[in-house]
Amino acid sequence: MSTQSDGSKGDEKDEEASQLLPTRTPSDGGSDDEEAAFESREKISIVHTDALDVTDDGATVLPFSWKKLWLFTGPGFLMSVGFLDPGNLEGDLQSGAIAGYSLLWLLAWATVMGLLIQMLSARAGVATGRHLAELCREEYPKWARLVLWFMAELALIGADIQEVIGSAIAIQILSNGVLPVWAGVLITASDSFLLLFLENYGVRKLEAVFAVLIGTMALSFAWMFGDAKPSGKELLMGILIPRLSSKTIRQAVGVVGCVIMPHNVFLHSALVQSRKIDPQKKGHVQEALNYYLIESSFALLVSFMINLFVTTVFAKGFYGTKQANNIGLVNAGQYLQEKYGGGLLPILYIWGIGLLAAGQSSTITGTYAGQFIMGGFLNLKLKKWLRSLITRSFAIIPTIVVAVVFNTSESSLDVLNEWLNVLQSVQIPFALIPLLTLVSKEQVMGVFKIGPILERAAWTVALLVIVINGYLLLDFFFSEVRGLFFGSFVCLGTAAYLAFIIYLIAREGALSSRWVKLMHIKQQELTPQSAFPLNKF
């Protein structure tokens, strides 16, 4: 008799759980025949146990397994490449050369903020079985999602130009200047197609390639770190003691602004779907989120160490020198060579190898993200090679034009990089606001919608990043915008830009009503709202 009672109770709980989990219906914009981020045969199978089912007290049993952690390892490392692209490396070297060790604490906290945002992206992908671009297509009216798609594509093109040119500079270094930048651009474009071809042999093969590229970066920049021998005491003080001066504001803004890449937010929600997870099973979803948190944390720890190596090498060699304000991605290798000289392997080539690995890995993830962004927003049903060709052409054609036009001097490429950083900053709200809106909605996330504490933290981080990047934009425009016509054009564009951001925030009370609720009904946070405690975090 007791067995029958327990069984009926379990059935009731399973039914209640299924009602609180997100579902896909044609009215929501989804359909069963819609093209998925990964086909079923491409996904890695995860063996689950019955212990993951909902228990009588509403909790889930999630026994840790090193084997399962290994199976879930991969998406976080592909995501971490967004923290290691050539644009980030340029921000690192300029931060070290101009601010010394003083902004290492900010680099650490910016990485933590990036982890929070990326885990919300992963949460959306695992809990709904759809990636962020698909969710945006279902959530917003046609005109709004087309604007979001256009902004995402602009962000991707801007990031890809930086990444491809970074690879081209590395190829120029490693070829002793024989190959010009435009030739390196063409080589990088073809390389990304070749490496993406590995996806046909399984997701694990592609993830292994990224492991090699990230390992190459780590080894190269650790070697540079060992050659430079930075001060351990100053390094530790830089991480533990927050310091900021008026002379390093711009570098501080750059450190935070480089961490959250708009296309990376879209990418992570798709990458986590490379594992077979049934979004209708609460325990399986929670297990996946737990393992992805561990994996992503370790991946971003590695990325933090690589960024730290680059920052401290340039802090040791160039902080307080006359060259500090003149160092950029183009001439960094030459400055390193003049400062530290040769050795068993000249530091110029060590830098070139690390930069090449950063550029190659980030261009591949950029192409990957482009497939998901275009396919998700526009619901295109194209073969993967065709989607790759289209999305790659979107970025590579402007990159070749830019490489030819701006390859006249080092200063012109540095100016280009500043404009591209501004472009990235402009796009950040159009990834963060939809993400935070969606993961806060029970209609989308079911029981896995974020709770009040995490919601407050996420919106605080998002607003902080948006304000910081807004400062960067104002500073840049005040120093660069000249002429009545151009100034009027910028003002009109800024007005339209702010109006769309206000629309995204105000739509369904995305922020205001939530913030009021969070501030005035804090006592209700401590009151269980359902049998599932996951809703609170």
Coordinates of C-alpha atoms in Angstrom, one line a residue:
M1 CA 0.0 0.0 0.0
S2 CA 2.8 2.4 0.9
T3 CA 4.5 1.7 -2.4
Q4 CA 1.4 2.6 -4.3
S5 CA 1.1 5.8 -2.3
D6 CA 4.7 6.8 -3.0
G7 CA 4.3 6.0 -6.7
S8 CA 1.2 8.2 -7.0
K9 CA 2.9 11.0 -5.1
G10 CA 5.9 10.7 -7.4
D11 CA 3.6 10.9 -10.5
E12 CA 2.0 14.0 -9.1
K13 CA 5.3 15.7 -8.6
D14 CA 6.5 14.7 -12.0
E15 CA 3.4 16.1 -13.5
E16 CA 3.8 19.3 -11.5
A17 CA 7.4 19.6 -12.6
S18 CA 6.5 19.1 -16.3
Q19 CA 4.0 21.9 -16.0
L20 CA 6.7 24.3 -14.7
L21 CA 9.2 23.4 -17.4
P22 CA 9.4 25.4 -20.6
T23 CA 7.7 23.9 -23.6
R24 CA 7.8 24.6 -27.3
T25 CA 4.6 25.3 -29.2
P26 CA 3.9 26.6 -32.7
S27 CA 2.1 29.6 -31.2
D28 CA 5.3 30.6 -29.4
G29 CA 7.1 30.6 -32.7
G30 CA 8.8 27.2 -32.4
S31 CA 8.1 24.2 -34.4
D32 CA 9.1 20.6 -34.3
D33 CA 10.7 20.6 -37.7
E34 CA 12.7 23.7 -36.9
E35 CA 16.4 23.3 -37.5
A36 CA 18.3 22.7 -34.2
A37 CA 21.7 24.1 -33.2
F38 CA 23.0 20.6 -33.4
E39 CA 21.5 17.6 -35.1
S40 CA 20.7 14.6 -32.9
R41 CA 23.5 12.5 -34.3
E42 CA 26.0 15.2 -33.6
K43 CA 25.2 15.5 -29.9
I44 CA 27.2 13.7 -27.1
S45 CA 25.1 11.3 -25.1
I46 CA 25.0 11.8 -21.3
V47 CA 24.0 8.7 -19.3
H48 CA 21.7 9.7 -16.5
T49 CA 20.5 7.8 -13.5
D50 CA 17.1 7.6 -11.9
A51 CA 18.5 9.4 -8.9
L52 CA 18.1 12.6 -10.9
D53 CA 14.3 12.4 -10.8
V54 CA 12.4 14.7 -8.5
T55 CA 12.3 13.2 -5.0
D56 CA 9.4 13.3 -2.5
D57 CA 10.7 16.5 -0.9
G58 CA 11.1 18.3 -4.2
A59 CA 14.9 18.2 -4.2
T60 CA 17.2 16.6 -6.8
V61 CA 20.0 14.2 -6.1
L62 CA 23.1 15.1 -8.2
P63 CA 26.0 12.8 -7.5
F64 CA 29.3 14.2 -8.8
S65 CA 31.1 12.2 -11.4
W66 CA 34.5 13.0 -13.0
K67 CA 33.5 11.0 -16.0
K68 CA 30.4 13.1 -16.5
L69 CA 32.4 16.3 -16.0
W70 CA 34.7 15.2 -18.8
L71 CA 31.6 14.6 -21.1
F72 CA 30.4 18.1 -20.4
T73 CA 33.8 19.7 -20.9
G74 CA 34.1 21.6 -24.1
P75 CA 31.5 24.3 -24.6
G76 CA 33.0 26.5 -21.8
F77 CA 36.4 26.4 -23.4
L78 CA 35.0 27.4 -26.8
M79 CA 33.2 30.2 -25.0
S80 CA 36.4 31.3 -23.2
V81 CA 38.0 32.1 -26.5
G82 CA 35.9 35.3 -26.5
F83 CA 38.0 36.4 -23.5
L84 CA 41.2 35.8 -25.4
D85 CA 40.7 37.3 -28.9
P86 CA 43.3 39.7 -30.3
G87 CA 41.2 42.7 -29.2
N88 CA 41.4 41.5 -25.6
L89 CA 45.1 40.9 -25.9
E90 CA 45.6 44.5 -27.2
G91 CA 43.5 45.7 -24.2
D92 CA 45.8 43.7 -21.9
L93 CA 49.0 45.0 -23.3
Q94 CA 47.9 48.6 -23.2
S95 CA 46.6 48.2 -19.7
G96 CA 49.9 46.8 -18.6
A97 CA 52.0 49.4 -20.4
I98 CA 50.0 52.4 -19.2
A99 CA 48.6 51.3 -15.8
G100 CA 51.2 48.7 -14.8
Y101 CA 49.9 46.1 -12.3
S102 CA 47.2 48.4 -10.9
L103 CA 44.3 47.0 -12.9
L104 CA 44.8 43.3 -12.3
W105 CA 42.0 43.4 -9.6
L106 CA 39.6 44.8 -12.2
L107 CA 40.6 42.1 -14.7
A108 CA 39.8 39.4 -12.1
W109 CA 36.4 40.9 -11.2
A110 CA 35.5 41.5 -14.9
T111 CA 36.2 37.8 -15.5
V112 CA 33.8 36.9 -12.7
M113 CA 31.1 39.2 -14.2
G114 CA 31.7 37.6 -17.6
L115 CA 31.2 34.2 -16.0
L116 CA 27.8 35.3 -14.5
I117 CA 26.6 36.5 -17.9
Q118 CA 27.8 33.4 -19.8
M119 CA 26.2 31.0 -17.3
L120 CA 22.9 32.8 -17.7
S121 CA 23.3 32.2 -21.5
A122 CA 24.1 28.5 -20.8
R123 CA 21.1 28.3 -18.5
A124 CA 18.8 29.6 -21.2
G125 CA 20.1 27.1 -23.8
V126 CA 19.9 24.0 -21.5
A127 CA 16.6 24.8 -19.9
T128 CA 14.7 25.6 -23.1
G129 CA 16.5 23.5 -25.6
R130 CA 16.9 26.6 -27.8
H131 CA 19.6 29.2 -28.1
L132 CA 19.3 32.9 -27.5
A133 CA 18.8 34.0 -31.1
E134 CA 15.8 31.5 -31.5
L135 CA 14.4 32.7 -28.2
C136 CA 14.6 36.3 -29.3
R137 CA 12.8 35.4 -32.6
E138 CA 9.9 34.0 -30.5
E139 CA 9.9 36.8 -27.9
Y140 CA 10.0 40.0 -30.0
P141 CA 7.9 41.4 -32.8
K142 CA 9.3 41.1 -36.3
W143 CA 10.7 44.7 -36.5
A144 CA 12.4 44.4 -33.2
R145 CA 14.0 41.0 -33.9
L146 CA 15.3 42.2 -37.2
V147 CA 16.9 45.2 -35.5
L148 CA 18.4 42.8 -32.9
W149 CA 19.7 40.5 -35.7
F150 CA 21.3 43.5 -37.5
M151 CA 23.0 44.7 -34.3
A152 CA 24.3 41.1 -33.6
E153 CA 25.7 40.9 -37.1
L154 CA 27.4 44.2 -36.8
A155 CA 29.0 43.2 -33.5
L156 CA 30.1 39.9 -35.1
I157 CA 31.6 41.7 -38.1
G158 CA 33.5 44.1 -35.9
A159 CA 34.8 41.3 -33.7
D160 CA 35.8 39.2 -36.7
I161 CA 37.7 42.1 -38.3
Q162 CA 39.8 42.4 -35.1
E163 CA 40.3 38.7 -34.9
V164 CA 41.3 38.2 -38.5
I165 CA 43.6 41.1 -38.6
G166 CA 45.2 39.9 -35.4
S167 CA 45.9 36.5 -37.1
A168 CA 47.2 38.3 -40.2
I169 CA 49.6 40.4 -38.0
A170 CA 50.8 37.1 -36.4
I171 CA 51.3 35.5 -39.9
Q172 CA 53.3 38.6 -40.9
I173 CA 55.5 38.3 -37.8
L174 CA 56.1 34.6 -38.3
S175 CA 56.9 35.0 -42.0
N176 CA 59.5 37.7 -41.2
G177 CA 57.3 40.3 -43.0
V178 CA 57.2 38.3 -46.3
L179 CA 53.4 38.0 -46.2
P180 CA 51.5 41.3 -45.9
V181 CA 48.4 41.8 -43.8
W182 CA 46.0 41.3 -46.6
A183 CA 47.6 37.9 -47.5
G184 CA 47.3 36.9 -43.8
V185 CA 43.6 37.8 -43.9
L186 CA 43.0 35.4 -46.8
I187 CA 45.0 32.6 -45.1
T188 CA 43.0 33.1 -41.9
A189 CA 39.7 32.9 -43.8
S190 CA 40.6 29.7 -45.5
D191 CA 42.0 28.2 -42.3
S192 CA 38.7 28.8 -40.5
F193 CA 36.8 26.8 -43.2
L194 CA 39.4 24.0 -42.9
L195 CA 39.1 23.7 -39.2
L196 CA 35.3 24.0 -39.2
F197 CA 35.4 21.0 -41.6
L198 CA 36.4 19.0 -38.5
E199 CA 32.9 19.4 -37.1
N200 CA 31.8 16.8 -39.6
Y201 CA 33.9 14.3 -37.7
G202 CA 32.2 15.1 -34.4
V203 CA 31.9 17.9 -31.9
R204 CA 34.7 16.4 -29.7
K205 CA 37.2 16.7 -32.6
L206 CA 36.4 20.4 -32.9
E207 CA 36.7 20.9 -29.1
A208 CA 40.1 19.1 -29.2
V209 CA 41.3 21.6 -31.8
F210 CA 40.3 24.4 -29.5
A211 CA 42.1 22.7 -26.6
V212 CA 45.3 22.7 -28.6
L213 CA 44.9 26.3 -29.6
I214 CA 44.2 27.5 -26.0
G215 CA 47.1 25.3 -24.8
T216 CA 49.3 27.0 -27.4
M217 CA 48.3 30.4 -26.1
A218 CA 48.8 29.4 -22.5
L219 CA 52.3 28.0 -23.2
S220 CA 53.4 30.9 -25.4
F221 CA 52.3 33.6 -23.0
A222 CA 53.5 31.7 -19.9
W223 CA 56.9 31.4 -21.7
M224 CA 56.9 35.2 -22.2
F225 CA 56.0 35.6 -18.5
G226 CA 58.9 33.5 -17.5
D227 CA 61.3 35.5 -19.7
A228 CA 60.1 38.8 -18.4
K229 CA 60.1 37.8 -14.7
P230 CA 57.5 40.3 -13.4
S231 CA 57.5 41.3 -9.8
G232 CA 55.5 38.7 -7.8
K233 CA 54.9 41.2 -5.0
E234 CA 53.5 43.8 -7.3
L235 CA 51.4 41.2 -9.2
L236 CA 49.8 40.0 -5.9
M237 CA 49.1 43.6 -4.8
G238 CA 47.6 44.4 -8.2
I239 CA 45.1 41.5 -7.8
L240 CA 44.2 42.0 -4.1
I241 CA 44.3 45.8 -3.8
P242 CA 41.8 47.9 -5.9
R243 CA 43.5 50.9 -7.3
L244 CA 42.3 53.4 -9.9
S245 CA 43.6 56.8 -10.9
S246 CA 42.4 59.5 -13.4
K247 CA 45.2 58.5 -15.7
T248 CA 44.1 54.9 -16.0
I249 CA 40.3 55.4 -16.4
R250 CA 40.3 54.7 -20.1
Q251 CA 42.3 51.5 -19.6
A252 CA 40.0 50.4 -16.8
V253 CA 37.0 50.9 -19.1
G254 CA 38.7 48.9 -21.8
V255 CA 39.4 46.0 -19.4
V256 CA 35.7 45.7 -18.5
G257 CA 34.4 46.5 -22.0
C258 CA 36.5 43.7 -23.6
V259 CA 35.2 40.9 -21.4
I260 CA 31.6 40.7 -22.5
M261 CA 31.4 40.1 -26.3
P262 CA 27.8 40.3 -27.7
H263 CA 28.3 37.4 -30.1
N264 CA 29.8 35.2 -27.3
V265 CA 26.5 35.6 -25.3
F266 CA 24.6 34.2 -28.3
L267 CA 27.2 31.5 -28.9
H268 CA 27.3 29.9 -25.4
S269 CA 23.5 29.3 -25.4
A270 CA 24.0 27.2 -28.5
L271 CA 27.2 25.4 -27.6
V272 CA 25.7 23.8 -24.5
Q273 CA 23.1 22.0 -26.7
S274 CA 25.9 19.8 -28.1
R275 CA 25.1 17.4 -25.2
K276 CA 21.8 15.4 -25.2
I277 CA 19.8 16.9 -22.4
D278 CA 16.0 16.6 -22.2
P279 CA 14.7 20.0 -21.1
Q280 CA 11.6 18.4 -19.8
K281 CA 13.5 16.5 -17.1
K282 CA 14.3 18.9 -14.3
G283 CA 17.0 16.8 -12.7
H284 CA 18.9 16.3 -16.0
V285 CA 18.8 20.1 -16.7
Q286 CA 20.1 20.9 -13.2
E287 CA 22.8 18.4 -13.5
A288 CA 23.9 19.9 -16.8
L289 CA 23.9 23.4 -15.3
N290 CA 26.1 22.2 -12.4
Y291 CA 28.7 20.6 -14.6
Y292 CA 28.7 23.6 -17.0
L293 CA 29.3 25.9 -14.1
I294 CA 32.4 23.9 -13.0
E295 CA 33.7 23.6 -16.6
S296 CA 33.1 27.3 -17.5
S297 CA 34.7 28.4 -14.2
F298 CA 37.8 26.4 -15.0
A299 CA 37.9 27.6 -18.6
L300 CA 37.6 31.3 -17.5
L301 CA 40.3 30.7 -14.9
V302 CA 42.6 29.6 -17.7
S303 CA 41.6 32.7 -19.8
F304 CA 42.2 34.9 -16.8
M305 CA 45.7 33.5 -16.3
I306 CA 46.5 34.1 -20.0
N307 CA 45.3 37.7 -19.8
L308 CA 47.3 38.2 -16.6
F309 CA 50.5 36.9 -18.3
V310 CA 50.1 39.4 -21.1
T311 CA 49.3 42.3 -18.8
T312 CA 52.2 41.7 -16.5
V313 CA 54.8 41.2 -19.2
F314 CA 54.0 44.6 -20.7
A315 CA 53.7 46.1 -17.2
K316 CA 57.2 44.9 -16.3
G317 CA 58.7 46.0 -19.6
F318 CA 57.0 49.2 -20.5
Y319 CA 55.2 50.8 -17.6
G320 CA 56.5 54.3 -17.0
T321 CA 58.5 54.3 -20.3
K322 CA 58.2 56.7 -23.2
Q323 CA 57.0 53.9 -25.4
A324 CA 54.0 53.0 -23.2
N325 CA 51.4 55.1 -25.0
N326 CA 52.6 54.0 -28.5
I327 CA 52.3 50.2 -28.1
G328 CA 49.5 48.5 -30.0
L329 CA 48.9 45.1 -31.5
V330 CA 50.8 45.9 -34.7
N331 CA 54.1 46.9 -33.0
A332 CA 53.9 45.0 -29.7
G333 CA 56.1 42.1 -31.0
Q334 CA 58.9 44.5 -32.1
Y335 CA 58.8 46.3 -28.8
L336 CA 59.1 43.0 -27.0
Q337 CA 62.0 41.9 -29.1
E338 CA 63.9 45.2 -28.5
K339 CA 63.2 44.9 -24.8
Y340 CA 63.9 41.3 -24.1
G341 CA 65.9 40.2 -27.1
G342 CA 66.5 36.6 -28.3
G343 CA 67.2 33.5 -26.4
L344 CA 66.4 29.9 -27.2
L345 CA 63.3 31.1 -29.1
P346 CA 63.1 34.9 -29.8
I347 CA 60.3 36.5 -27.8
L348 CA 59.0 38.1 -31.1
Y349 CA 58.1 34.6 -32.4
I350 CA 56.7 33.5 -29.0
W351 CA 54.3 36.5 -29.2
G352 CA 53.5 35.7 -32.8
I353 CA 52.6 32.1 -32.0
G354 CA 50.4 33.1 -29.1
L355 CA 48.7 35.8 -31.2
L356 CA 48.1 33.4 -34.1
A357 CA 46.5 30.8 -31.8
A358 CA 44.3 33.6 -30.3
G359 CA 43.3 34.9 -33.8
Q360 CA 42.6 31.4 -35.3
S361 CA 40.5 30.2 -32.4
S362 CA 38.4 33.4 -32.2
T363 CA 37.8 33.5 -35.9
I364 CA 36.4 29.9 -35.8
T365 CA 34.1 30.7 -32.9
G366 CA 33.0 33.9 -34.7
T367 CA 32.0 31.8 -37.7
Y368 CA 30.3 29.4 -35.4
A369 CA 28.4 32.2 -33.7
G370 CA 27.4 33.7 -37.1
Q371 CA 25.7 30.4 -38.1
F372 CA 23.6 30.4 -34.9
I373 CA 22.8 34.1 -35.0
M374 CA 21.6 34.1 -38.6
G375 CA 19.8 30.7 -38.4
G376 CA 18.2 31.6 -35.1
F377 CA 16.9 35.1 -35.9
L378 CA 15.9 34.4 -39.5
N379 CA 14.9 30.7 -39.1
L380 CA 16.9 29.8 -42.2
K381 CA 17.0 26.2 -43.1
L382 CA 20.3 26.0 -45.0
K383 CA 23.0 23.3 -45.1
K384 CA 25.8 24.0 -42.6
W385 CA 28.5 24.6 -45.3
L386 CA 26.3 27.2 -47.0
R387 CA 25.5 28.9 -43.7
S388 CA 29.3 28.9 -42.9
L389 CA 30.0 30.4 -46.4
I390 CA 27.4 33.2 -46.0
T391 CA 28.3 34.1 -42.5
R392 CA 32.0 34.0 -43.2
S393 CA 31.6 36.2 -46.3
F394 CA 29.7 38.8 -44.1
A395 CA 32.9 39.3 -42.1
I396 CA 35.7 38.4 -44.5
I397 CA 34.8 40.7 -47.3
P398 CA 34.8 43.9 -45.1
T399 CA 37.9 42.6 -43.4
I400 CA 39.9 42.4 -46.7
V401 CA 38.7 45.9 -47.6
V402 CA 39.8 47.2 -44.2
A403 CA 43.2 45.4 -44.3
V404 CA 44.0 47.0 -47.7
V405 CA 42.7 50.5 -46.8
F406 CA 44.2 50.6 -43.3
N407 CA 47.5 48.8 -43.9
T408 CA 49.2 52.1 -44.7
S409 CA 50.6 52.6 -41.2
E410 CA 50.6 51.3 -37.6
S411 CA 48.7 54.3 -36.4
S412 CA 45.9 53.7 -38.9
L413 CA 45.3 50.2 -37.7
D414 CA 45.3 51.4 -34.1
V415 CA 42.6 54.0 -35.0
L416 CA 40.6 51.2 -36.7
N417 CA 40.9 49.1 -33.6
E418 CA 39.5 52.0 -31.5
W419 CA 36.5 52.3 -33.8
L420 CA 35.9 48.5 -33.6
N421 CA 36.0 48.6 -29.8
V422 CA 33.4 51.3 -29.9
L423 CA 31.3 49.2 -32.3
Q424 CA 31.4 46.3 -29.8
S425 CA 30.5 48.6 -26.9
V426 CA 27.4 49.9 -28.8
Q427 CA 26.1 46.3 -29.3
I428 CA 26.4 45.0 -25.8
P429 CA 22.9 46.1 -24.6
F430 CA 21.3 44.2 -27.5
A431 CA 22.7 41.0 -26.2
L432 CA 22.4 41.5 -22.4
I433 CA 18.9 43.0 -22.1
P434 CA 17.2 40.3 -24.1
L435 CA 19.1 37.6 -22.2
L436 CA 18.2 38.9 -18.8
T437 CA 14.6 39.5 -19.8
L438 CA 14.2 35.9 -21.1
V439 CA 15.9 34.1 -18.2
S440 CA 13.6 36.0 -15.8
K441 CA 10.4 34.9 -17.5
E442 CA 8.7 31.8 -16.2
Q443 CA 6.8 31.3 -19.5
V444 CA 10.2 30.8 -21.1
M445 CA 12.3 29.2 -18.4
G446 CA 9.7 27.4 -16.3
V447 CA 11.1 26.4 -12.9
F448 CA 14.6 27.4 -14.1
K449 CA 13.8 31.1 -14.3
I450 CA 16.4 33.0 -12.2
G451 CA 15.3 34.0 -8.7
P452 CA 15.3 37.5 -7.2
I453 CA 18.9 37.4 -5.8
L454 CA 20.5 36.3 -9.1
E455 CA 18.2 38.6 -11.1
R456 CA 19.3 41.6 -9.0
A457 CA 23.0 40.7 -9.4
A458 CA 22.7 40.1 -13.2
W459 CA 20.9 43.4 -13.8
T460 CA 23.5 45.2 -11.7
V461 CA 26.3 43.7 -13.7
A462 CA 24.5 44.5 -17.0
L463 CA 23.8 48.1 -16.0
L464 CA 27.4 48.5 -14.8
V465 CA 28.8 47.2 -18.1
I466 CA 26.4 49.4 -20.2
V467 CA 27.3 52.5 -18.2
I468 CA 31.0 51.8 -18.4
N469 CA 30.8 51.3 -22.2
G470 CA 28.6 54.4 -22.4
Y471 CA 31.5 56.3 -20.8
L472 CA 33.8 54.9 -23.4
L473 CA 31.5 56.0 -26.2
L474 CA 31.1 59.5 -24.9
D475 CA 34.8 59.9 -24.4
F476 CA 35.5 58.6 -27.9
F477 CA 32.9 60.7 -29.7
F478 CA 33.9 63.9 -27.9
S479 CA 37.5 63.3 -29.0
E480 CA 36.8 62.0 -32.6
V481 CA 33.5 63.6 -33.9
R482 CA 34.2 66.7 -35.9
G483 CA 31.9 68.8 -38.1
L484 CA 28.3 69.8 -38.0
F485 CA 27.0 67.2 -40.5
F486 CA 28.8 64.3 -38.8
G487 CA 27.9 65.6 -35.4
S488 CA 24.2 65.8 -36.4
F489 CA 24.3 62.3 -37.8
V490 CA 25.8 60.9 -34.6
C491 CA 23.2 62.7 -32.5
L492 CA 20.3 61.3 -34.5
G493 CA 21.8 57.8 -34.4
T494 CA 22.3 58.1 -30.6
A495 CA 18.7 59.1 -30.1
A496 CA 17.4 56.1 -32.1
Y497 CA 19.9 53.9 -30.3
L498 CA 18.7 55.0 -26.8
A499 CA 15.1 54.8 -27.9
F500 CA 15.5 51.1 -28.8
I501 CA 17.3 50.3 -25.5
I502 CA 14.4 52.0 -23.6
Y503 CA 11.9 49.9 -25.6
L504 CA 13.8 46.7 -24.7
I505 CA 13.9 47.6 -21.0
A506 CA 10.4 48.9 -20.8
R507 CA 8.8 46.1 -22.8
E508 CA 6.7 44.0 -20.3
G509 CA 8.5 45.9 -17.5
A510 CA 11.7 44.2 -18.2
L511 CA 13.6 46.2 -15.5
S512 CA 11.5 48.8 -13.7
S513 CA 8.7 46.6 -12.3
R514 CA 11.2 43.9 -11.4
W515 CA 13.5 46.3 -9.5
V516 CA 10.5 47.7 -7.6
K517 CA 9.4 44.2 -6.7
L518 CA 12.9 43.2 -5.6
M519 CA 13.3 46.3 -3.4
H520 CA 9.8 46.2 -1.8
I521 CA 8.9 42.6 -1.3
K522 CA 12.3 41.2 -0.1
Q523 CA 10.5 39.3 2.6
Q524 CA 8.7 37.2 0.0
E525 CA 12.1 36.0 -1.3
L526 CA 12.4 33.9 1.9
T527 CA 8.9 32.3 1.4
P528 CA 8.9 29.2 -0.7
Q529 CA 6.8 29.8 -3.8
S530 CA 6.8 26.2 -5.0
A531 CA 8.1 22.8 -4.3
F532 CA 11.2 23.5 -6.3
P533 CA 13.9 25.6 -4.5
L534 CA 15.9 26.1 -7.7
N535 CA 13.6 29.1 -8.6
K536 CA 15.4 31.1 -5.9
F537 CA 18.9 31.1 -7.4

